Amino acid sequence: MKVLVVDDSALMRRLIKTALQADGFEVLTARDGEDALAQLCIHEPDCITLDINMPKMDGLECLSRIMTQRPTPVVMVSSLTAKGAMSTLEALAMGATDFICKPGGTVSLNMNEILPKLCAKVRAAVGSKQRDRSSTMKRAEGQTSRQADAKAGHVSHRRASARPGKASIASGCEVVLVGVSTGGPRVIELLLKDLPTDFQLPVVICQHMPSSFTSVFTNRLNGLCQFPVVEVTSQRQLEPSTVFIGRGDADIVFTKRGTRTFVSSAPSDARYNWHPSVDRMVYSALDVFDPHKIIGVQLTGMGDDGAAAFAELQQRGGETIAESSETATIFGMPKALIELDGANHILRDTEIAGFLASAVQGRGTPRRTAASHA
């Protein structure tokens, strides 16, 4: 596995290179965007770590060229500033796989704090590239098989039937809970833009992200989708047709007073590994809502946050959706839910909004698609 480290700081290049080599990677380095592009097609790296702030050619311009010349998994190396957050979210929208923040500015002397996470993110990004190749081959094989069927005079309709789904989601649903991590900003933007204007349920989202990023992410979503999007920084009443984004480095909890339901930001709980914690959000919702009135959506991400809680939701009568391996940037979180037999439905990213709209409006849920989750 070959990684190209791009950073204008010789110290950063050395620190990142040493950590990746210790983790078993072959490492090349580039001092700026121009140098990176010159090496791209010669060495054909499996992944690139790309600094955002560089002279001559910054990370965003370099990323754009990479995605044009030779699309490659890219982990952006950002700062924790608001400016760094805006650039990082733009990079994710352009096709970057993931990001990590330098803990101490452009030239960080505390890089040792994040190097293990960076290695894990690079390894996951390389894995996503290998899985994408496998999925492409499977889709090609499926297309060839369908073409052969058509020539033989019949058509094969594939349906997923690992678990018979309910005829429709119970009426009176009250909330949609979404868990997401790596690759999340892109799929969240897609989901919210595709929901119809008359979608009435509140949508509560746990996106693993630093606190300095979630406010910028919220502002970005407000400019892109047709629903009001708010960051949960204090107690707020849960309102229909509104999107609530959990504040980074904190958790989301629900409370009820009389007939009114509130969503609040709570200090991160050390019992959970990721924040905002999807598991904690779902368990808190189960204390407040009838499980039959909750729809859970587990999207792309590393790890297994949300899998146990969403599986319990499904066992108690709620409806759960896992994103298909065909579209998930990192299949870790959806796969963990599927392996617990906790997903009623396995859908591609482009199918989820339409599924939610038709189900909530009482027209019955679509049958599960034959999405691969190997």
XYZ file of C-alpha atoms in Angstrom:
374
model
C 0.000 0.000 0.000
C 1.584 3.195 -1.230
C 0.808 6.610 0.294
C 1.821 10.030 -1.013
C 2.208 12.602 1.789
C 1.782 16.188 0.558
C 2.748 19.017 2.928
C 4.876 22.123 2.527
C 6.385 21.604 6.000
C 9.407 19.295 6.061
C 8.660 18.550 9.739
C 5.075 17.499 8.970
C 6.186 15.339 6.067
C 8.753 13.596 8.251
C 6.354 12.985 11.153
C 3.561 11.654 8.940
C 5.952 9.542 6.865
C 7.503 7.945 9.949
C 4.089 7.052 11.412
C 2.785 5.574 8.153
C 5.958 3.566 7.573
C 5.698 2.159 11.090
C 2.149 1.089 10.202
C 3.360 -0.842 7.170
C 2.873 1.642 4.326
C 5.306 2.528 1.576
C 5.520 6.328 1.727
C 6.403 8.991 -0.838
C 6.427 12.716 -0.090
C 5.701 15.926 -1.999
C 6.431 19.468 -0.838
C 3.441 21.147 -2.542
C 0.552 20.577 -4.945
C 2.651 20.878 -8.089
C 5.130 18.313 -6.796
C 2.240 15.997 -5.875
C 0.731 16.109 -9.362
C 4.103 15.412 -10.930
C 4.359 12.213 -8.845
C 0.718 11.161 -9.147
C 0.794 9.293 -12.443
C 4.391 8.108 -12.068
C 4.009 6.374 -8.694
C 0.209 5.741 -8.686
C -0.311 5.928 -4.899
C -3.176 4.040 -3.241
C -3.947 7.046 -1.011
C -2.850 10.659 -0.567
C -2.663 12.785 2.577
C -3.086 16.358 1.426
C -2.436 19.532 3.388
C -4.887 22.338 2.628
C -2.673 25.384 3.186
C 0.303 25.275 0.805
C 2.110 27.791 -1.432
C 2.078 27.662 -5.259
C -0.982 25.380 -5.369
C -3.230 24.909 -2.342
C -4.858 21.655 -1.323
C -8.227 22.380 -2.938
C -6.781 23.106 -6.355
C -4.507 20.090 -6.070
C -7.477 17.891 -5.068
C -9.448 19.085 -8.087
C -6.555 18.135 -10.385
C -6.152 14.746 -8.678
C -9.825 13.898 -9.193
C -9.482 14.839 -12.858
C -6.136 13.248 -13.655
C -6.226 10.086 -11.541
C -9.010 9.789 -8.937
C -7.432 8.540 -5.715
C -8.621 8.307 -2.083
C -7.506 11.509 -0.341
C -7.364 12.275 3.388
C -7.256 16.057 3.898
C -5.023 17.427 6.661
C -6.725 20.547 7.989
C -6.606 23.086 10.788
C -9.290 23.403 13.461
C -10.184 26.960 12.434
C -13.479 28.005 10.840
C -11.577 28.730 7.628
C -10.055 25.277 7.776
C -13.525 23.783 8.305
C -14.969 25.547 5.248
C -12.085 24.400 3.069
C -12.338 20.853 4.393
C -16.076 20.600 3.738
C -15.500 21.899 0.243
C -12.813 19.249 -0.221
C -15.194 16.511 0.926
C -17.796 17.750 -1.545
C -15.125 17.583 -4.266
C -14.427 13.932 -3.542
C -11.962 13.714 -0.643
C -12.539 10.555 1.382
C -11.886 11.890 4.877
C -10.045 14.529 6.897
C -8.040 14.956 10.065
C -7.204 18.146 11.945
C -3.749 19.226 13.050
C -4.019 19.854 16.794
C -1.686 22.846 16.874
C -2.045 24.850 13.679
C -0.362 24.674 10.282
C 2.925 23.373 11.681
C 1.814 21.300 14.647
C 4.217 20.173 17.338
C 1.500 17.897 18.760
C 1.072 15.670 15.709
C 1.781 12.546 17.772
C -1.703 13.014 19.252
C -3.391 12.324 15.915
C -0.953 10.110 13.991
C -2.619 6.802 15.041
C -5.979 8.165 13.832
C -4.394 9.360 10.608
C -2.980 5.883 9.958
C -6.424 4.357 10.595
C -8.075 6.829 8.228
C -5.503 6.137 5.507
C -5.993 2.395 5.890
C -9.775 2.805 5.666
C -9.407 5.026 2.595
C -7.237 2.404 0.883
C -9.856 -0.200 1.794
C -12.598 1.917 0.227
C -10.614 2.043 -3.022
C -10.246 -1.747 -3.064
C -13.953 -2.205 -2.285
C -14.938 0.234 -5.037
C -12.989 -1.877 -7.512
C -14.714 -5.027 -6.253
C -18.165 -3.394 -6.474
C -17.425 -2.217 -10.003
C -16.533 -5.772 -11.013
C -19.686 -7.147 -9.394
C -21.860 -4.553 -11.148
C -20.192 -5.410 -14.458
C -20.767 -9.129 -13.867
C -24.405 -8.454 -12.967
C -24.914 -6.401 -16.101
C -23.415 -9.194 -18.243
C -25.727 -11.713 -16.577
C -28.792 -9.526 -17.206
C -27.804 -9.045 -20.811
C -27.520 -12.811 -21.211
C -30.959 -13.273 -19.638
C -32.450 -10.728 -22.005
C -30.969 -12.530 -25.016
C -32.463 -15.761 -23.726
C -35.880 -14.131 -23.648
C -36.387 -13.547 -19.948
C -35.472 -10.924 -17.369
C -34.302 -11.656 -13.839
C -35.625 -9.328 -11.095
C -33.411 -9.494 -8.021
C -34.932 -8.739 -4.639
C -33.330 -8.710 -1.218
C -35.191 -10.980 1.159
C -32.843 -11.511 4.096
C -35.702 -10.346 6.316
C -39.309 -9.828 5.212
C -40.046 -6.149 5.703
C -43.257 -4.748 7.113
C -45.885 -3.723 4.588
C -45.446 -0.138 5.636
C -43.898 1.935 8.363
C -46.356 2.530 11.178
C -48.360 5.720 10.926
C -47.586 8.517 13.328
C -43.794 8.384 13.039
C -42.240 11.178 15.066
C -38.527 11.377 14.255
C -35.767 10.246 11.904
C -32.402 9.516 13.546
C -29.285 9.507 11.358
C -25.828 8.213 12.278
C -22.890 8.966 9.988
C -19.134 9.494 10.014
C -16.508 9.228 7.254
C -18.012 10.351 3.950
C -20.948 11.885 5.780
C -21.087 15.474 4.516
C -21.602 14.389 0.911
C -24.317 11.816 1.647
C -26.088 14.111 4.155
C -26.219 16.867 1.527
C -27.664 14.381 -0.963
C -30.253 13.061 1.492
C -31.516 16.483 2.574
C -31.631 17.917 -0.946
C -33.645 14.912 -2.140
C -36.285 15.025 0.612
C -39.562 16.571 -0.660
C -40.627 19.992 0.597
C -43.647 18.466 2.376
C -41.554 16.071 4.487
C -42.898 16.651 7.991
C -40.648 14.747 10.362
C -37.736 16.261 12.285
C -34.386 14.771 11.279
C -31.691 14.496 13.970
C -28.147 13.827 12.742
C -25.038 12.647 14.565
C -22.086 13.363 12.262
C -18.683 12.612 13.797
C -16.947 15.966 13.501
C -15.065 18.496 15.674
C -17.119 21.283 17.271
C -15.413 23.922 15.126
C -16.677 22.060 12.058
C -20.303 21.336 12.936
C -21.324 25.006 12.990
C -19.744 25.523 9.555
C -21.396 22.310 8.319
C -24.761 23.551 9.599
C -24.364 26.869 7.777
C -23.383 25.048 4.592
C -26.468 22.815 4.767
C -28.714 25.833 5.350
C -27.507 27.222 2.045
C -28.081 23.953 0.198
C -31.346 22.412 1.391
C -34.930 23.553 1.684
C -35.366 22.862 5.408
C -34.091 24.930 8.320
C -30.929 23.328 9.702
C -29.848 24.078 13.270
C -26.847 23.036 15.319
C -27.832 21.638 18.708
C -25.817 23.718 21.160
C -28.486 24.015 23.875
C -31.938 22.659 24.609
C -34.364 23.112 21.695
C -37.881 21.904 21.116
C -38.069 19.228 18.437
C -39.940 20.745 15.487
C -41.287 19.181 12.287
C -39.594 19.746 8.922
C -36.392 20.785 10.709
C -32.909 19.260 10.654
C -30.911 19.134 13.884
C -27.119 18.648 13.725
C -25.381 17.407 16.866
C -22.595 19.688 18.062
C -19.125 18.225 17.622
C -17.277 16.941 20.688
C -20.614 16.646 22.519
C -23.596 14.256 22.468
C -27.305 14.502 21.676
C -29.980 13.568 24.246
C -33.776 13.806 24.244
C -36.117 14.848 27.031
C -39.878 15.216 27.285
C -41.996 17.710 29.229
C -45.701 17.106 28.904
C -46.454 16.719 25.208
C -43.322 18.553 24.075
C -40.073 16.814 23.143
C -36.692 18.540 23.397
C -33.286 17.792 21.951
C -30.201 18.947 23.870
C -26.434 18.991 23.668
C -24.814 17.063 26.511
C -21.133 16.814 27.455
C -19.534 13.857 25.706
C -19.841 10.609 27.643
C -16.558 8.737 28.008
C -18.390 5.409 27.741
C -18.752 6.070 24.014
C -15.806 6.229 21.622
C -17.123 8.717 19.052
C -18.878 12.061 19.383
C -21.513 13.066 18.821
C -22.344 9.475 19.753
C -24.915 7.719 17.575
C -25.416 4.998 20.174
C -26.146 7.517 22.909
C -28.559 9.469 20.683
C -30.566 6.333 19.846
C -30.653 4.990 23.405
C -31.827 8.412 24.605
C -34.549 8.471 21.947
C -35.749 5.038 23.054
C -36.312 6.483 26.533
C -38.604 9.171 25.113
C -40.307 7.825 21.951
C -42.369 4.764 21.184
C -39.855 2.636 19.186
C -42.487 2.082 16.491
C -42.401 5.834 15.820
C -38.658 6.062 15.173
C -36.890 5.565 11.850
C -33.140 4.956 12.139
C -30.698 5.506 9.280
C -27.112 4.216 9.510
C -24.859 5.776 6.865
C -21.204 5.592 5.847
C -18.474 5.664 8.477
C -15.560 3.937 10.203
C -16.182 1.798 13.245
C -19.477 0.558 14.652
C -21.036 3.566 16.414
C -24.826 3.208 16.337
C -24.920 -0.453 15.361
C -25.879 -1.818 18.787
C -28.441 0.914 19.487
C -30.075 0.774 16.044
C -30.225 -3.040 16.312
C -32.069 -2.657 19.627
C -34.400 -0.128 18.005
C -35.188 -2.648 15.258
C -35.778 -5.439 17.788
C -38.228 -3.223 19.670
C -40.290 -2.476 16.579
C -38.598 0.513 14.971
C -37.614 0.721 11.326
C -33.922 0.780 10.378
C -32.061 1.495 7.159
C -28.409 0.721 6.409
C -26.575 2.308 3.506
C -25.458 -0.198 0.898
C -21.818 -1.119 0.430
C -22.229 0.006 -3.190
C -22.370 3.670 -2.155
C -20.940 3.939 1.383
C -17.550 5.656 1.325
C -16.536 3.511 4.312
C -18.801 0.523 4.936
C -17.881 0.077 8.621
C -20.940 1.500 10.408
C -23.638 0.129 8.056
C -21.881 -3.230 7.900
C -21.790 -3.468 11.699
C -25.570 -2.928 11.829
C -26.205 -5.497 9.094
C -23.997 -8.068 10.814
C -26.130 -7.658 13.957
C -29.173 -8.452 11.776
C -30.475 -5.016 12.728
C -31.271 -3.483 9.321
C -34.780 -3.799 7.917
C -33.649 -2.228 4.651
C -30.341 -1.900 2.792
C -30.417 1.000 0.335
C -28.111 2.985 -1.908
C -27.567 6.624 -0.920
C -29.781 7.850 -3.786
C -32.691 5.668 -2.628
C -32.946 6.708 1.010
C -34.763 10.062 0.666
C -37.429 8.613 -1.627
C -37.846 5.635 0.681
C -38.403 7.910 3.687
C -40.821 10.150 1.804
C -43.006 7.310 0.502
C -42.988 5.453 3.808
C -43.867 8.453 5.964
C -46.612 9.542 3.587
C -48.268 6.170 4.067
C -47.781 4.743 0.600
C -45.953 1.695 1.928
C -42.254 1.008 1.957
C -40.398 -0.160 -1.129
C -39.126 -3.720 -1.056
C -35.504 -4.043 -0.086
C -33.157 -3.698 -2.987
C -30.596 -6.376 -3.667
C -27.713 -4.263 -2.433
C -24.444 -6.026 -1.825
C -23.208 -6.003 1.757
C -20.361 -8.450 1.530
